[in-house]
CSV table of C-alpha atoms in Angstrom, one decimal:
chain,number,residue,atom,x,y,z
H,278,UNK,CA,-137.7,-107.8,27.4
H,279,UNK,CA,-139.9,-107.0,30.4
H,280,UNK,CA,-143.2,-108.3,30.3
H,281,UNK,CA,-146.1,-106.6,31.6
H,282,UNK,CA,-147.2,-109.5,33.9
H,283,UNK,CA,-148.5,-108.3,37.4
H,284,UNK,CA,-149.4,-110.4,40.3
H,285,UNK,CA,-149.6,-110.2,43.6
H,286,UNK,CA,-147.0,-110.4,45.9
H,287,UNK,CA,-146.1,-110.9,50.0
H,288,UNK,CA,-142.6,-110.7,49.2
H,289,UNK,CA,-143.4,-106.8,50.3
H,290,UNK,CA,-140.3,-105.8,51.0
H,291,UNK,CA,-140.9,-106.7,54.9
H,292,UNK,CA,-144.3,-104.7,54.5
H,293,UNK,CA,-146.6,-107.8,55.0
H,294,UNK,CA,-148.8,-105.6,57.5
H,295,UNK,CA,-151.2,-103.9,54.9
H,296,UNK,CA,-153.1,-107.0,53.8
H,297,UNK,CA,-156.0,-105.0,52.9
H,298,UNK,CA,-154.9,-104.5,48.9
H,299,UNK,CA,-155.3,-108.4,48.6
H,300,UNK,CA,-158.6,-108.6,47.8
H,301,UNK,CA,-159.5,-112.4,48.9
H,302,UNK,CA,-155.5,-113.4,47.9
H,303,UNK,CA,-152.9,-111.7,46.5
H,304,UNK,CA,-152.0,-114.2,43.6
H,305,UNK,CA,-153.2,-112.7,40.6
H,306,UNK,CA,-152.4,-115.4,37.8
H,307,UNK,CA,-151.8,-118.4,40.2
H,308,UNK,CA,-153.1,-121.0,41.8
H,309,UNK,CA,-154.4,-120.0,45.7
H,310,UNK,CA,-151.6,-121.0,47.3
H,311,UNK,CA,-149.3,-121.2,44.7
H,312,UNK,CA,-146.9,-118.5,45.8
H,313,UNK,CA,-148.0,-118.8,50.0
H,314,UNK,CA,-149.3,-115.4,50.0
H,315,UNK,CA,-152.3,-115.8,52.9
H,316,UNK,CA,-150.1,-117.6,54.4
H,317,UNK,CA,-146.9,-115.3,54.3
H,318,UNK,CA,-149.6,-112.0,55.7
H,319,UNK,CA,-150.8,-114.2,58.0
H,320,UNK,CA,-147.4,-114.9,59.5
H,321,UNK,CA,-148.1,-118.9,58.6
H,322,UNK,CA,-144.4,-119.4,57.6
H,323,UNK,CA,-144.7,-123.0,58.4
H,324,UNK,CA,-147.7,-123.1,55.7
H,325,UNK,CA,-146.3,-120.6,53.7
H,326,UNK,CA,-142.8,-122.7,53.0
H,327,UNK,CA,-145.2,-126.0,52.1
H,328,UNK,CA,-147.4,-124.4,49.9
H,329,UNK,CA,-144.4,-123.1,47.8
H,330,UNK,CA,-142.4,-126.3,47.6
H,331,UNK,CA,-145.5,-128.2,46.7
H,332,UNK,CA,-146.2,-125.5,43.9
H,333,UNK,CA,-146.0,-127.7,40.8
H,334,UNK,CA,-147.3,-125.1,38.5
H,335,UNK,CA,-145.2,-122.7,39.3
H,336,UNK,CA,-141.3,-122.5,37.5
H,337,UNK,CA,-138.8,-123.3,40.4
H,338,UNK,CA,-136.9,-120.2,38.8
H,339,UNK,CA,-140.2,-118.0,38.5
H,340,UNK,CA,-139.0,-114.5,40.4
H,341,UNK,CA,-142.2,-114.5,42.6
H,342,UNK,CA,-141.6,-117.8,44.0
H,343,UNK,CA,-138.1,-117.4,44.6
H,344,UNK,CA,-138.9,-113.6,46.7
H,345,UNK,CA,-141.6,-115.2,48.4
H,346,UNK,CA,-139.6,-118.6,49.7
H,347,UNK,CA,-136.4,-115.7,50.0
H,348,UNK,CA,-138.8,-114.2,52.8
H,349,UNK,CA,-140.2,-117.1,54.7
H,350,UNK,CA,-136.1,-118.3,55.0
H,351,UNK,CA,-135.7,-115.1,56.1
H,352,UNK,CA,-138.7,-115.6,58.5
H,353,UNK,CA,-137.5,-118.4,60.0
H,354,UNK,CA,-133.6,-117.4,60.5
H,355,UNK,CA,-132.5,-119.1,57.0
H,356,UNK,CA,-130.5,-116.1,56.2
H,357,UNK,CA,-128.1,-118.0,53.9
H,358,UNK,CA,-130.9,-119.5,51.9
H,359,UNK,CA,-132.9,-116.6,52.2
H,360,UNK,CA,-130.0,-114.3,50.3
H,361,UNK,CA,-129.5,-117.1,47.8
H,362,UNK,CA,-133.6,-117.1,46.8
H,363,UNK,CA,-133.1,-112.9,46.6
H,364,UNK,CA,-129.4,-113.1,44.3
H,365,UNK,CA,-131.7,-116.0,41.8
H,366,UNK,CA,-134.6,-113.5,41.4
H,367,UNK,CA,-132.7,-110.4,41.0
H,368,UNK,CA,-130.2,-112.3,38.4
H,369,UNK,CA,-133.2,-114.3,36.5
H,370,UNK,CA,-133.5,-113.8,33.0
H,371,UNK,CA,-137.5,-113.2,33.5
H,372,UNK,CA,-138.7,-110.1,35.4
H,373,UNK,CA,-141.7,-108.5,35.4
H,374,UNK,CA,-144.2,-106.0,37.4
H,375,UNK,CA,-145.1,-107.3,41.0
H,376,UNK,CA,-147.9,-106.0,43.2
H,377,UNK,CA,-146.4,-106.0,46.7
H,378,UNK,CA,-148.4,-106.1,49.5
H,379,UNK,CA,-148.5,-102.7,50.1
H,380,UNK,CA,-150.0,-102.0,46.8
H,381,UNK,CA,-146.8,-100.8,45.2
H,382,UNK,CA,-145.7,-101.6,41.7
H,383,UNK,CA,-142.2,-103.0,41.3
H,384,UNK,CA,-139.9,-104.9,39.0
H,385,UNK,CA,-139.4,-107.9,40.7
H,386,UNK,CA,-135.6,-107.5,39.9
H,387,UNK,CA,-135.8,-104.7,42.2
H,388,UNK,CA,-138.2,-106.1,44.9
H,389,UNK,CA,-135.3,-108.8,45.1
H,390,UNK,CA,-133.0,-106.4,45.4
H,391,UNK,CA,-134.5,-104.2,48.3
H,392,UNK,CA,-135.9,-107.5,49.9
H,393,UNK,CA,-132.0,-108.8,50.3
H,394,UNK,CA,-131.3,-105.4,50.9
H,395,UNK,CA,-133.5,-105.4,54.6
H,396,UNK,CA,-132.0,-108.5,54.9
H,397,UNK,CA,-128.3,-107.2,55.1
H,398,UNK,CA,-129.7,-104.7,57.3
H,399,UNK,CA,-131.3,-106.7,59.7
H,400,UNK,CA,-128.2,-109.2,60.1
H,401,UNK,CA,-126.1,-106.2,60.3
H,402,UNK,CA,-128.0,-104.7,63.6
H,403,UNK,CA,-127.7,-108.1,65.6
């Protein structure tokens, strides 16, 4: 059953430029930090990567973490890992309403899914 949890999330589906609809930070029902969404818009991966491994609160398996740590991989050239973060989210038993960047609503099974998505595409115009 889908819940109707929303949060905020720089995931974005690569649209991390519109920070503007993140009022102060985009993690609406976690710790600041806890998902490395400041970090993520500001292009921080570095900080971004830290901040969610050291994310005690927040379920290893939890889809926004996974998205999020799928994009700074992705950020910094982990393409393997970066997939494997996407496949986890999109197959994980929890899903629930995410509020990218941009503003948009979306499953998170389906941010997952258009997040690994631009990653294919990406790899495939090297």
């Amino acid at each position: 059953m889908k819940t109707a949890k929303i949060i905020g999330i720089a995931a974005g589906l690569m649209l991390i430029g519109t920070p503007a609809i993140a009022q102060g930070s985009g993690e609406i029902g976690y710790a600041n930090g806890a998902l490395g969404y400041d970090a993520l818009v500001a292009g921080q991966n570095d900080i971004a990567l830290q901040q969610l491994e050291a994310a005690e609160k927040v379920d290893a398996n939890d889809p926004a973490r996974l998205i999020n740590l799928g994009q700074v991989y992705a950020r910094m050239g982990r393409t393997g890992d970066a997939a494997r973060m996407f496949i986890a989210a999109m197959r994980s038993d929890r899903h629930f309403d995410l509020v990218l960047a941009n503003g948009a609503v979306v499953d998170s099974r389906d941010a997952a899914d258009q997040a690994l998505q631009n990653l294919n595409s990406q790899f495939a115009t090297r």
